[in-house]
Coordinates of C-alpha atoms and ligand atoms in Angstrom, one line a residue:
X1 CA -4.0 -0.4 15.6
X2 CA -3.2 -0.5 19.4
X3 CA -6.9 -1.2 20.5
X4 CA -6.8 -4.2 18.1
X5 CA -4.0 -6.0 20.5
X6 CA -6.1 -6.6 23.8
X7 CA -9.1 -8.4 21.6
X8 CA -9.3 -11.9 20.4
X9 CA -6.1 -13.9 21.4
X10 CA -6.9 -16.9 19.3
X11 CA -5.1 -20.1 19.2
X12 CA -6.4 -21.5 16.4
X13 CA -3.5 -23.3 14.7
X14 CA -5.1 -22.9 11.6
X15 CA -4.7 -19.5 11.7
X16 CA -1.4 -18.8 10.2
X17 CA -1.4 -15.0 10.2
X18 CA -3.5 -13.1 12.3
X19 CA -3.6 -9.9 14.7
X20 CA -0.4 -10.5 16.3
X21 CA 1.3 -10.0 13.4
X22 CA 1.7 -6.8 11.7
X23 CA 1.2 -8.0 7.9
X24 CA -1.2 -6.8 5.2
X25 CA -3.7 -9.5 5.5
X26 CA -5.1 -12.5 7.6
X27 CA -4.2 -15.7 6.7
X28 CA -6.4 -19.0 7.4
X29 CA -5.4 -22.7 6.4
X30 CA -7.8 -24.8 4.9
X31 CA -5.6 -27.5 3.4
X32 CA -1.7 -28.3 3.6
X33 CA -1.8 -26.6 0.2
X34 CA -4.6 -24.1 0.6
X35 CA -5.0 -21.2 2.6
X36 CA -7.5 -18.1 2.3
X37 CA -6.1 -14.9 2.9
X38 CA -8.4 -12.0 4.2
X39 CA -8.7 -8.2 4.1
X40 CA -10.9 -5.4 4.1
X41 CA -11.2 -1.3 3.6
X42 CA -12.9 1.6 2.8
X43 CA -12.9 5.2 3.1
X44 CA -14.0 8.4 1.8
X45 CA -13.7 10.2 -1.7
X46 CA -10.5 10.8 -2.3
X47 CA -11.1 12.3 -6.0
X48 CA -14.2 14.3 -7.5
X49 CA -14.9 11.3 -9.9
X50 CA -17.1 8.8 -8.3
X51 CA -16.2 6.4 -11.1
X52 CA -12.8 6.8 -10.4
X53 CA -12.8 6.7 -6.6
X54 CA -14.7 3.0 -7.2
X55 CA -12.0 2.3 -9.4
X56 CA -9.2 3.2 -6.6
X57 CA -11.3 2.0 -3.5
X58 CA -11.4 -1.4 -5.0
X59 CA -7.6 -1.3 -6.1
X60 CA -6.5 0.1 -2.8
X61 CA -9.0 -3.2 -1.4
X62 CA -6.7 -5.7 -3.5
X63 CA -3.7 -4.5 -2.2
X64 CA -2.8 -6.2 0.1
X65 CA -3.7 -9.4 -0.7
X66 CA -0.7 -8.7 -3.6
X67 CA 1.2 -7.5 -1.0
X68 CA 1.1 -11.3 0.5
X69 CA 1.8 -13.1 -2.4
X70 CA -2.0 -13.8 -2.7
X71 CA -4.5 -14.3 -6.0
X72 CA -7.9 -12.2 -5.1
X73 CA -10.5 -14.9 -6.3
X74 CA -13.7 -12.5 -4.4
X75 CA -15.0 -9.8 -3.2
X76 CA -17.8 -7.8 -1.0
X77 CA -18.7 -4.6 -2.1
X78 CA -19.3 -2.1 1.3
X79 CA -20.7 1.3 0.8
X80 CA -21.5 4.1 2.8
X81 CA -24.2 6.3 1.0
X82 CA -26.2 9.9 1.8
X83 CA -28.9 8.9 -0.1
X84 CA -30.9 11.7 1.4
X85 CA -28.3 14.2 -0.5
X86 CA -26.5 12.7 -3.6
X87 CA -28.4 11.3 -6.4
X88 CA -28.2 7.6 -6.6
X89 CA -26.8 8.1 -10.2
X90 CA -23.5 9.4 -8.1
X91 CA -23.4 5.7 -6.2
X92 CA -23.7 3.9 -8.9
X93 CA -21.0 5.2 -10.8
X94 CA -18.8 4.2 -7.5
X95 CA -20.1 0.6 -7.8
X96 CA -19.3 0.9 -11.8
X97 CA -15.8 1.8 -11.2
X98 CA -15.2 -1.0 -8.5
X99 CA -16.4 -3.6 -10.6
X100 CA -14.6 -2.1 -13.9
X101 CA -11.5 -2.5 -11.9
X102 CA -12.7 -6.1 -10.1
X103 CA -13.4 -7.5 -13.5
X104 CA -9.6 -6.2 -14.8
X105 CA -8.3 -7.9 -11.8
X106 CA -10.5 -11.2 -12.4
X107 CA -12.0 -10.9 -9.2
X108 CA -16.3 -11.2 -8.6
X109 CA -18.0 -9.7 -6.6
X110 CA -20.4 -11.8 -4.9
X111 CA -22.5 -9.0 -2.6
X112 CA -22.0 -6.2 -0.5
X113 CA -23.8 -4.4 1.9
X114 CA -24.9 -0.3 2.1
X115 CA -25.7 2.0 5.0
X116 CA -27.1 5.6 5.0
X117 CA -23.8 7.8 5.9
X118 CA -23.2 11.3 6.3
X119 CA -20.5 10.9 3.3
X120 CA -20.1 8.4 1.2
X121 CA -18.0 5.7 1.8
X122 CA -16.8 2.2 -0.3
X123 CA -14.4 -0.3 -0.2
X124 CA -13.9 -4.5 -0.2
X125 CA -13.7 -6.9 2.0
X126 CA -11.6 -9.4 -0.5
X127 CA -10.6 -12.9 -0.2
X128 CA -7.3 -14.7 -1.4
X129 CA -6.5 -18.2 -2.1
X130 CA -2.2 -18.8 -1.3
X131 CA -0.4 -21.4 -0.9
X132 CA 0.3 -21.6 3.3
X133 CA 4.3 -22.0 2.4
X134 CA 4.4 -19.0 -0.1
X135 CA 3.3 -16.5 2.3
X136 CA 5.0 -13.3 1.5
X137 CA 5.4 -11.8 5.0
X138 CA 6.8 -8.7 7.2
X139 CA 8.4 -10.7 9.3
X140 CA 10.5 -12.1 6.0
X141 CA 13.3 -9.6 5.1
X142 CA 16.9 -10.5 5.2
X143 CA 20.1 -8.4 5.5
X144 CA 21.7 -7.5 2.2
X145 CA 18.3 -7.7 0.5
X146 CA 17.5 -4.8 -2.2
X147 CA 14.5 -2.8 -1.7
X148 CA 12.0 -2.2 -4.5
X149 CA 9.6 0.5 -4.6
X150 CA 7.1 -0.3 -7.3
X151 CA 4.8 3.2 -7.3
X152 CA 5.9 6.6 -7.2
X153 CA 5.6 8.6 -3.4
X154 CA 3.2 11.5 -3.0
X155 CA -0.5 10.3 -3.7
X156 CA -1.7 12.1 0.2
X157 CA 0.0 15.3 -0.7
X158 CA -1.3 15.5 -4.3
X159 CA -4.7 14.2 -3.0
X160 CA -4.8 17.0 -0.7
X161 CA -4.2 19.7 -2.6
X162 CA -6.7 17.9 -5.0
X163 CA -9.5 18.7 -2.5
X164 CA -8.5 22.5 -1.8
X165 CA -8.5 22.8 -5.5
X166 CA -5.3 23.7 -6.3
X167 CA -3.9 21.4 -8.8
X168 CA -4.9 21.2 -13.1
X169 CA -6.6 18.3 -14.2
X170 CA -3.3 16.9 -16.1
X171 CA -2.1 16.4 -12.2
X172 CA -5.3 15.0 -11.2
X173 CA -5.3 12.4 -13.8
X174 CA -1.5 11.3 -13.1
X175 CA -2.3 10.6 -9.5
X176 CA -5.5 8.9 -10.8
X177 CA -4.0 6.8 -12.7
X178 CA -1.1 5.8 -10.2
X179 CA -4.1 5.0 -7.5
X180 CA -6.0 2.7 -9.5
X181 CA -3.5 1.2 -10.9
X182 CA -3.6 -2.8 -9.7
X183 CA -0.5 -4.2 -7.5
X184 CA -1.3 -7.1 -9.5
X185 CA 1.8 -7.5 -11.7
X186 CA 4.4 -6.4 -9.4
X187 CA 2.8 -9.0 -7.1
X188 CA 2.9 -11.9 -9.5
X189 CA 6.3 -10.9 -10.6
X190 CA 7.6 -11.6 -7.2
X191 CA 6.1 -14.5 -6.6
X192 CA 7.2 -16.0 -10.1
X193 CA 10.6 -15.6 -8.1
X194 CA 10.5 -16.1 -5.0
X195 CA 10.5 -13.5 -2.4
X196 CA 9.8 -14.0 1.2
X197 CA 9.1 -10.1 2.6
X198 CA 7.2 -7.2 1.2
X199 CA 4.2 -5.1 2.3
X200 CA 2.5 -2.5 0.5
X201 CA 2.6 1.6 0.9
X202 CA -0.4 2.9 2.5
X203 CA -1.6 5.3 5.2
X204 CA 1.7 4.4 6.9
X205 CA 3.5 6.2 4.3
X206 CA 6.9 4.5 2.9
X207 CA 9.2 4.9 6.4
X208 CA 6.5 3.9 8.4
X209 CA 5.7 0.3 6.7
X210 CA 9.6 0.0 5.8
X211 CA 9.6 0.3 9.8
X212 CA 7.3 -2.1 10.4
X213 CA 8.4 -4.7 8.2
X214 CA 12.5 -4.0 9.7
X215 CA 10.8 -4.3 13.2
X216 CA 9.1 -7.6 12.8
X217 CA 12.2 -9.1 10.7
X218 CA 14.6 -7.8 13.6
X219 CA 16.6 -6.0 10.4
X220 CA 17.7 -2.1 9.9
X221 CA 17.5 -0.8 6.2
X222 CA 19.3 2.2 4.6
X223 CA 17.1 4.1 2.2
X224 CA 18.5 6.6 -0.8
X225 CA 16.1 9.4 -1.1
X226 CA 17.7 10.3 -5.1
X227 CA 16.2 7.0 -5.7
X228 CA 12.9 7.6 -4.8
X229 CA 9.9 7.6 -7.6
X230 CA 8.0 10.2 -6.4
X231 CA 5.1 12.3 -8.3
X232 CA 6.7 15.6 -9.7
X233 CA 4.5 18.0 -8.2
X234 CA 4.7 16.8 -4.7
X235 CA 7.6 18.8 -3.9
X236 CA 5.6 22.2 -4.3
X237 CA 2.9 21.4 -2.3
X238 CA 5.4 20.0 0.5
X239 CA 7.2 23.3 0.5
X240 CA 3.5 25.3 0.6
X241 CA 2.7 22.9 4.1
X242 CA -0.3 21.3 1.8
X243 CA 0.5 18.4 4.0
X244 CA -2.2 15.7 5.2
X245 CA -2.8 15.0 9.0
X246 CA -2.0 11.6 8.7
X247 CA 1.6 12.1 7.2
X248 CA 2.5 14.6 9.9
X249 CA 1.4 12.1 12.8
X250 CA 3.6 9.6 10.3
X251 CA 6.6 11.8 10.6
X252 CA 6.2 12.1 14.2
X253 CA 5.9 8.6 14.9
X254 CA 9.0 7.4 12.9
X255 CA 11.3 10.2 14.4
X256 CA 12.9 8.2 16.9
X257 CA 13.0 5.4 14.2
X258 CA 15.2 7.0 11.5
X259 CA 18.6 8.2 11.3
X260 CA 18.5 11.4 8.7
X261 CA 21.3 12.7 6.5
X262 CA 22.0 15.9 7.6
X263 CA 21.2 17.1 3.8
X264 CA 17.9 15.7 3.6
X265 CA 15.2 18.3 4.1
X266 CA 12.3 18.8 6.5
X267 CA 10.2 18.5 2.8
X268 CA 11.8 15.7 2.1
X269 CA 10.9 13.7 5.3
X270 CA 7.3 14.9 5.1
X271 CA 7.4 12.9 1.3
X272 CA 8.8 10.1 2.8
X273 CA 6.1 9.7 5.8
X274 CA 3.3 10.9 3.1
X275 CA -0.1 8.5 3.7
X276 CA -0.8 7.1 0.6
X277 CA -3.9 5.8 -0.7
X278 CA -3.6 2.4 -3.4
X279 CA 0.3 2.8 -3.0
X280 CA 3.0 0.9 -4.5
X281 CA 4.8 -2.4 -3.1
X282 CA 7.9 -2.6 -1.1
X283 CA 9.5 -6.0 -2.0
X284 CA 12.2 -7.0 -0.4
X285 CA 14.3 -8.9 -2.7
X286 CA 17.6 -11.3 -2.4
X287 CA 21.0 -10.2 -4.4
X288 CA 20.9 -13.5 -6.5
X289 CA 17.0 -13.0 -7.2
X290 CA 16.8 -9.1 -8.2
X291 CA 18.1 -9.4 -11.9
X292 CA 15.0 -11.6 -12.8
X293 CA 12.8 -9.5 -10.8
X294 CA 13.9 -6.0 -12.4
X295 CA 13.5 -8.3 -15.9
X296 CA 9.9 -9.2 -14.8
X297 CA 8.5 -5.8 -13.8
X298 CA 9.5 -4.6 -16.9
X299 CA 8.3 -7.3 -18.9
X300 CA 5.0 -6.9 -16.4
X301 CA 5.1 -3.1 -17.5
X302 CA 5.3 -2.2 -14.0
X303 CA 5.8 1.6 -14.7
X304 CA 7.7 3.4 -12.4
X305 CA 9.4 0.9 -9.6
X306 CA 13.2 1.6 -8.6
X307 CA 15.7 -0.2 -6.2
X308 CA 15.4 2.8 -3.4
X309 CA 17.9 0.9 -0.9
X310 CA 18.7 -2.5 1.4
X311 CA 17.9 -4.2 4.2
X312 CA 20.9 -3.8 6.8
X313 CA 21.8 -6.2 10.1
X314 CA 20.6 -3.7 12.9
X315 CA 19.2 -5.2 15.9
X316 CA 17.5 -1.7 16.8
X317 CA 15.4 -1.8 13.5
X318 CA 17.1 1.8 12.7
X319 CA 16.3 3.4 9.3
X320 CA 18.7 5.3 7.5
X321 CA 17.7 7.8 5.1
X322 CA 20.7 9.5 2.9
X323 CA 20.8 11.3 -0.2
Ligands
CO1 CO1 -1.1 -3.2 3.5
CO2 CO1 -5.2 -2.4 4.7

């Protein structure tokens, strides 16, 4: 976030990744072989369910420490909660499906703090142990590497149409399900090989973190939107405008950043852009490495990645999005 650039320049040189980068988490060395990596979120109900919105709060929280390369070892519960309106049963289901989800990931949660808000609101503040080499980066892509998408496109659209009631509860549960579904396997699977760039899809939408990890590598990447995993329904609430505010001020900003096939629709680049919540990981992964990844996921049961495109030589950090 822009305001974020004029605080704290800090020069500790233990600090290995911090605000001046644009990657998923922070990263702070404690040893020549230990670093913690740090990150926090939280936001509003996405879904009815409280259970389930604990459940994708805190899978949304672990994210990006995957997204790094980084084991999640604990975690800080932070909640927002109108106790003067909801019954407390309604938080505690939250809590319940955080630490449901926590616990799958083997991660404890060792406290947390709660406010009185107007709506409620949770999420983590999650630490990482990594090793300070084996930090997967932005900043790490290469030209000629394949691009894996590891979660289906779609989640702000469908979430969206979720809260103006317009979608059945076979829908609902699909998009569930993709949201609280851990990053963890894809994440271990890449580092098991080796991979030194990937970040993970979020409120950024999938051209807007692709841009942001081309711009910080110096790289261009070419994009296939046939190849695409996207949720099935998406397209007809595209085509109705049910369309988050956050993916059309995505859209906007990556205009100048993306070259578009003249075939590829003005619904298409709205999916594209779409601000996901809990979203999949973009790995970035070398020729000679992507047979053993693609092996892994599976083996991981990684449900629904795809190689999307590759990262091009392009000193103007272009994206090019074809059929
Ligand atoms: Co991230
Ligand atoms: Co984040």
């Amino acid at each position: 976030m822009q305001v974020l650039h004029h605080l704290n320049k800090v020069d500790d040189p233990n600090v290995l990744v911090g605000f001046n980068a644009v990657d998923d988490c922070g990263v702070y060395k404690l040893t020549d072989d230990l670093a913690l990596v740090q990150t926090v979120d939280y936001f509003p109900p996405v879904v009815d369910d409280p259970y389930d919105f604990g459940a994708i709060a805190c899978a949304n929280s672990l994210s990006d420490i995957y997204a790094m390369g980084g084991k999640p070892i604990s975690a800080l519960n932070i909640v927002g909660f109108p106790s003067n309106k909801l019954p407390l049963e309604v938080l505690e289901e939250i809590l319940k499906g955080g630490s449901f989800k926590a616990k799958e990931a083997e991660v404890s949660i060792i406290g947390g703090h709660t406010i009185k808000t107007k709506e409620p609101l949770y999420g983590m503040s999650v630490t990482g142990v990594i090793h300070p080499q084996k930090i997967v980066k932005n900043s790490g892509a290469e030209v000629g590497d394949a691009l894996i998408l590891t979660k289906p496109l779609g989640i702000g659209i469908i979430t969206t149409a979720l809260k103006q009631g317009k979608i059945s509860s076979d829908v609902e549960k699909n998009v569930t399900e993709i949201m609280t579904t851990l990053n963890k396997n894809a994440s271990e699977a890449m580092v098991e090989v080796g991979i030194k760039a990937c970040t993970d899809i979020t409120g950024f939408g999938l051209l807007g973190h692709l841009w942001e990890l081309c711009s910080s590598s110096g790289v261009g990447a070419k994009i296939y939107l046939s190849r695409i995993p996207t949720i099935k329904e998406v397209w007809d609430f595209a085509s109705k405008k049910i369309i988050p505010g956050g993916t059309l001020a995505n859209l906007k900003f990556v205009e100048d950043k993306v070259v578009w096939e003249e075939r590829i629709s003005e619904d298409a680049k709205i999916v594209l852009t779409d601000a996901q919540t809990s979203g999949g990981l973009l790995i970035c992964c070398p020729e000679d490495k992507k047979e053993r990844l693609l092996d892994l996921l599976k083996e991981k049961n990684v449900s629904n990645y795809n190689i999307i495109g590759k990262i091009l030589e392009d000193k103007r950090c272009k994206i090019k999005v074809e059929m």
